[in-house]
Tab-separated table of C-alpha atoms in Angstrom:
chain	number	residue	atom	x	y	z
A	54	UNK	CA	-16.266	-12.489	-2.278
A	55	UNK	CA	-15.295	-15.463	-4.444
A	56	UNK	CA	-16.049	-15.967	-8.099
A	57	UNK	CA	-18.165	-19.026	-8.764
A	58	UNK	CA	-18.936	-19.501	-12.429
A	59	UNK	CA	-19.985	-16.098	-13.753
A	60	UNK	CA	-21.066	-14.731	-10.365
A	61	UNK	CA	-19.304	-13.220	-7.360
A	62	UNK	CA	-20.607	-14.842	-4.190
A	63	UNK	CA	-20.234	-13.493	-0.644
A	64	UNK	CA	-17.887	-15.862	1.138
A	65	UNK	CA	-17.503	-14.227	4.530
A	66	UNK	CA	-18.006	-10.945	6.368
A	67	UNK	CA	-15.031	-9.918	8.494
A	68	UNK	CA	-15.460	-7.705	11.546
A	69	UNK	CA	-12.882	-6.055	13.826
A	70	UNK	CA	-12.072	-7.629	17.164
A	71	UNK	CA	-12.640	-4.288	18.894
A	72	UNK	CA	-16.020	-2.646	18.464
A	73	UNK	CA	-14.658	0.907	18.603
A	74	UNK	CA	-12.621	0.498	15.433
A	75	UNK	CA	-15.006	2.335	13.155
A	76	UNK	CA	-12.448	2.649	10.361
A	77	UNK	CA	-11.807	-1.079	10.007
A	78	UNK	CA	-11.214	-1.566	6.304
A	79	UNK	CA	-9.620	1.823	5.656
A	80	UNK	CA	-7.066	-0.088	3.573
A	81	UNK	CA	-6.920	-3.679	2.308
A	82	UNK	CA	-4.662	-5.958	0.299
A	83	UNK	CA	-5.072	-9.592	-0.688
A	84	UNK	CA	-2.693	-12.057	-2.289
A	85	UNK	CA	-3.514	-15.738	-2.670
A	86	UNK	CA	-4.760	-16.932	0.745
A	87	UNK	CA	-3.476	-13.909	2.682
A	88	UNK	CA	-5.442	-10.798	3.551
A	89	UNK	CA	-4.402	-7.675	5.450
A	90	UNK	CA	-6.839	-5.010	6.640
A	91	UNK	CA	-5.868	-1.622	8.021
A	92	UNK	CA	-7.871	0.146	10.713
A	93	UNK	CA	-7.181	3.752	11.653
A	94	UNK	CA	-9.096	4.894	14.735
A	95	UNK	CA	-9.920	8.554	15.201
A	96	UNK	CA	-10.997	10.152	18.469
A	97	UNK	CA	-11.633	13.773	17.551
A	98	UNK	CA	-12.365	14.750	21.165
A	99	UNK	CA	-8.819	14.063	22.285
A	100	UNK	CA	-6.989	14.361	18.970
A	101	UNK	CA	-5.830	10.833	19.619
A	102	UNK	CA	-5.155	8.863	16.447
A	103	UNK	CA	-4.148	5.232	16.720
A	104	UNK	CA	-4.362	2.294	14.374
A	105	UNK	CA	-3.891	-1.421	13.797
A	106	UNK	CA	-3.572	-3.901	10.958
A	107	UNK	CA	-5.157	-7.346	10.875
A	108	UNK	CA	-3.781	-10.344	8.996
A	109	UNK	CA	-6.097	-13.175	7.954
A	110	UNK	CA	-5.180	-16.559	6.537
A	111	UNK	CA	-7.639	-18.623	4.516
A	112	UNK	CA	-7.968	-22.242	5.603
A	113	UNK	CA	-10.518	-24.147	3.564
A	114	UNK	CA	-13.423	-21.761	3.110
A	115	UNK	CA	-12.786	-19.786	6.305
A	116	UNK	CA	-10.684	-16.660	6.829
A	117	UNK	CA	-8.991	-16.935	10.229
A	118	UNK	CA	-7.477	-14.000	12.107
A	119	UNK	CA	-3.761	-14.698	12.316
A	120	UNK	CA	-2.374	-11.506	13.838
A	121	UNK	CA	-3.237	-8.003	14.974
A	122	UNK	CA	-0.292	-5.731	14.199
A	123	UNK	CA	0.863	-2.570	15.910
A	124	UNK	CA	4.333	-0.967	15.915
A	125	UNK	CA	6.773	-1.597	18.739
A	126	UNK	CA	7.464	2.072	19.328
A	127	UNK	CA	5.201	4.916	18.298
A	128	UNK	CA	3.428	7.809	19.913
A	129	UNK	CA	-0.007	9.229	19.199
A	130	UNK	CA	-1.320	10.797	17.130
A	131	UNK	CA	-0.780	8.069	14.538
A	132	UNK	CA	-2.355	6.984	11.270
A	133	UNK	CA	-0.828	3.508	11.441
A	134	UNK	CA	-2.845	1.270	9.129
A	135	UNK	CA	-3.799	3.914	6.574
A	136	UNK	CA	-1.978	1.904	3.877
A	137	UNK	CA	-1.170	-1.825	3.923
A	138	UNK	CA	0.300	-4.488	1.660
A	139	UNK	CA	1.148	-8.192	2.064
A	140	UNK	CA	3.070	-10.852	0.156
A	141	UNK	CA	4.317	-14.181	1.464
A	142	UNK	CA	6.239	-13.782	4.712
A	143	UNK	CA	6.177	-9.969	4.634
A	144	UNK	CA	3.547	-7.371	5.470
A	145	UNK	CA	4.024	-3.606	5.413
A	146	UNK	CA	1.962	-0.948	7.148
A	147	UNK	CA	2.256	2.817	6.684
A	148	UNK	CA	1.749	5.711	9.071
A	149	UNK	CA	1.950	8.773	6.829
A	150	UNK	CA	2.409	11.340	9.606
A	151	UNK	CA	0.232	14.339	10.376
A	152	UNK	CA	2.562	17.274	9.852
A	153	UNK	CA	4.672	19.605	12.027
A	154	UNK	CA	3.420	20.318	15.517
A	155	UNK	CA	1.238	17.216	15.806
A	156	UNK	CA	3.721	15.036	17.677
A	157	UNK	CA	3.992	12.801	14.614
A	158	UNK	CA	5.548	15.112	12.070
A	159	UNK	CA	6.691	12.748	9.335
A	160	UNK	CA	5.705	9.381	7.962
A	161	UNK	CA	6.936	5.889	8.809
A	162	UNK	CA	6.605	2.479	7.188
A	163	UNK	CA	6.752	-0.671	9.291
A	164	UNK	CA	7.854	-4.008	7.865
A	165	UNK	CA	6.602	-7.168	9.563
A	166	UNK	CA	7.888	-10.665	8.850
A	167	UNK	CA	6.327	-14.009	9.661
A	168	UNK	CA	8.795	-16.077	11.689
A	169	UNK	CA	7.812	-19.409	13.266
A	170	UNK	CA	4.112	-18.645	12.718
A	171	UNK	CA	4.372	-15.264	14.456
A	172	UNK	CA	4.385	-11.835	12.821
A	173	UNK	CA	7.186	-9.679	14.231
A	174	UNK	CA	8.296	-6.169	13.394
A	175	UNK	CA	11.393	-6.555	11.235
A	176	UNK	CA	12.187	-2.934	10.544
A	177	UNK	CA	10.780	0.587	10.683
A	178	UNK	CA	11.722	3.058	7.960
A	179	UNK	CA	11.151	6.621	9.121
A	180	UNK	CA	11.303	9.808	7.129
A	181	UNK	CA	12.996	12.876	8.570
A	182	UNK	CA	11.689	15.409	6.078
A	183	UNK	CA	8.841	13.875	4.095
A	184	UNK	CA	5.468	14.485	5.711
A	185	UNK	CA	3.475	11.956	3.699
A	186	UNK	CA	6.112	9.226	3.491
A	187	UNK	CA	4.285	5.920	2.985
A	188	UNK	CA	1.417	7.444	1.066
A	189	UNK	CA	1.750	4.644	-1.474
A	190	UNK	CA	3.194	1.217	-0.571
A	191	UNK	CA	3.422	-2.096	-2.412
A	192	UNK	CA	5.157	-5.409	-1.876
A	193	UNK	CA	5.902	-8.206	-4.307
A	194	UNK	CA	8.225	-11.054	-3.367
A	195	UNK	CA	11.437	-9.637	-1.924
A	196	UNK	CA	10.827	-6.109	-3.267
A	197	UNK	CA	9.024	-3.332	-1.443
A	198	UNK	CA	7.928	-0.099	-3.094
A	199	UNK	CA	7.498	2.934	-0.836
A	200	UNK	CA	6.481	6.010	-2.804
A	201	UNK	CA	9.337	6.420	-5.294
A	202	UNK	CA	11.800	4.189	-3.430
A	203	UNK	CA	12.430	0.479	-4.024
A	204	UNK	CA	13.761	-1.675	-1.191
A	205	UNK	CA	15.053	-5.238	-1.450
A	206	UNK	CA	15.197	-8.009	1.158
A	207	UNK	CA	18.654	-9.591	0.821
A	208	UNK	CA	17.958	-12.387	3.281
A	209	UNK	CA	19.377	-10.468	6.228
A	210	UNK	CA	18.135	-6.911	5.999
A	211	UNK	CA	15.970	-4.595	3.948
A	212	UNK	CA	18.201	-2.351	1.826
A	213	UNK	CA	17.509	0.495	-0.583
A	214	UNK	CA	17.643	-0.844	-4.125
A	215	UNK	CA	16.825	2.321	-6.061
A	216	UNK	CA	15.182	5.717	-5.990
A	217	UNK	CA	13.106	5.550	-9.160
A	218	UNK	CA	12.257	9.228	-9.062
A	219	UNK	CA	12.760	12.082	-6.638
A	220	UNK	CA	10.041	12.428	-4.022
A	221	UNK	CA	8.928	15.946	-3.225
A	222	UNK	CA	8.453	16.421	0.539
A	223	UNK	CA	5.746	18.989	-0.211
A	224	UNK	CA	3.642	16.611	-2.316
A	225	UNK	CA	0.260	15.648	-0.955
A	226	UNK	CA	0.156	12.017	0.136
A	227	UNK	CA	-2.195	11.211	-2.741
A	228	UNK	CA	-0.222	13.095	-5.388
A	229	UNK	CA	0.539	9.791	-7.091
A	230	UNK	CA	-0.480	6.145	-7.085
A	231	UNK	CA	1.777	3.140	-7.564
A	232	UNK	CA	1.676	-0.601	-8.146
A	233	UNK	CA	4.331	-3.309	-8.188
A	234	UNK	CA	4.355	-6.669	-9.959
A	235	UNK	CA	7.365	-8.830	-10.791
A	236	UNK	CA	9.941	-6.697	-12.598
A	237	UNK	CA	7.534	-3.813	-13.181
A	238	UNK	CA	6.696	-0.712	-11.155
A	239	UNK	CA	3.821	1.490	-12.276
A	240	UNK	CA	3.248	5.096	-11.185
A	241	UNK	CA	0.706	7.793	-11.800
A	242	UNK	CA	1.780	11.330	-10.932
A	243	UNK	CA	-0.995	13.856	-10.429
A	244	UNK	CA	1.347	16.811	-10.696
A	245	UNK	CA	2.386	15.752	-14.209
A	246	UNK	CA	-0.833	13.858	-15.091
A	247	UNK	CA	1.385	11.056	-16.324
A	248	UNK	CA	1.327	7.262	-16.106
A	249	UNK	CA	4.876	5.888	-16.016
A	250	UNK	CA	5.977	2.256	-16.274
A	251	UNK	CA	9.424	1.113	-15.124
A	252	UNK	CA	11.107	-2.243	-15.637
A	253	UNK	CA	13.838	-3.746	-13.466
A	254	UNK	CA	16.792	-4.794	-15.619
A	255	UNK	CA	20.350	-5.931	-14.955
A	256	UNK	CA	21.315	-2.248	-15.205
A	257	UNK	CA	18.705	-0.984	-12.761
A	258	UNK	CA	15.179	0.390	-13.150
A	259	UNK	CA	14.469	1.801	-16.602
A	260	UNK	CA	11.490	3.821	-17.787
A	261	UNK	CA	9.895	1.941	-20.682
A	262	UNK	CA	6.528	3.639	-21.134
A	263	UNK	CA	4.925	7.009	-20.436
A	264	UNK	CA	1.328	8.013	-21.066
A	265	UNK	CA	-0.144	11.483	-20.576
A	266	UNK	CA	-3.640	11.993	-19.179
A	267	UNK	CA	-5.262	14.601	-21.410
A	268	UNK	CA	-8.770	14.207	-19.974
A	269	UNK	CA	-10.492	15.903	-17.041
A	270	UNK	CA	-10.572	12.627	-15.136
A	271	UNK	CA	-8.538	12.300	-11.938
A	272	UNK	CA	-6.840	8.949	-11.390
A	273	UNK	CA	-7.798	7.356	-8.066
A	274	UNK	CA	-6.143	3.936	-8.286
A	275	UNK	CA	-3.900	1.857	-10.536
A	276	UNK	CA	-2.887	-1.788	-10.581
A	277	UNK	CA	-0.496	-3.912	-12.627
A	278	UNK	CA	-0.808	-7.697	-12.589
A	279	UNK	CA	1.120	-9.923	-14.950
A	280	UNK	CA	0.586	-8.370	-18.411
A	281	UNK	CA	-2.468	-6.293	-17.468
A	282	UNK	CA	-2.945	-2.744	-16.186
A	283	UNK	CA	-6.176	-1.263	-14.861
A	284	UNK	CA	-6.714	2.412	-14.058
A	285	UNK	CA	-9.650	3.830	-12.101
A	286	UNK	CA	-10.555	7.476	-12.621
A	287	UNK	CA	-13.281	9.889	-11.609
A	288	UNK	CA	-14.621	13.312	-12.510
A	289	UNK	CA	-15.291	15.384	-9.406
A	290	UNK	CA	-17.520	17.822	-11.300
A	291	UNK	CA	-20.196	15.403	-12.494
A	292	UNK	CA	-19.284	12.491	-10.180
A	293	UNK	CA	-18.711	10.130	-13.118
A	294	UNK	CA	-16.273	7.224	-12.939
A	295	UNK	CA	-14.374	5.266	-15.560
A	296	UNK	CA	-12.031	2.285	-15.723
A	297	UNK	CA	-9.292	1.856	-18.322
A	298	UNK	CA	-7.836	-1.539	-19.158
A	299	UNK	CA	-4.513	-2.171	-20.895
A	300	UNK	CA	-2.971	-5.489	-21.890
A	301	UNK	CA	0.491	-6.233	-23.218
């Protein structure tokens, strides 16, 4: 959709290149003229989970398929494509893992980079003890946020910049949400019912704001963009939904 005047107008309907990909759109991210769509495929008969991610580039008024991503080395079952994010020359795709005994015990996050008009796998970050690693991923410029970890592209390699807070390997993959914009990283932790805002300074990442959720609403998504924060929440008992908007 594209906003024209006061209305949102359907611009284009995107469909997967393979008809069997019934979960096309399981995750999406858009920045400027770039769009990435995750597609996790599930075959319950054979317990065979595979997935892909599609990158589109807008040229004029048309979104053109630029690449179909899959990891260089992985074995099924896989939830590759369950979370995606894109910014500039980088795209990241998560495979959160399915737990011990599944053949894909722990999560992985794959970083792709656009080089000479081709998207290539730059690096794979794999967890050895965290089942839902990659449950929340974000990218902004040269910084990548994976759960509670911040990575930085130094021009040669992706290196760990900071661990903003300890990640509990026993947390459910949706135990918190996160968002990244500029020098700010925003988190919501379900276990503590707390919204936490961090700022990157010359002395590292510092917590600058904390807000407790005292309602019965469960937070489903958060986003920070420039000086604005939006929080989506729902009540599972009466199926009500609310949105909260903050501005600096």
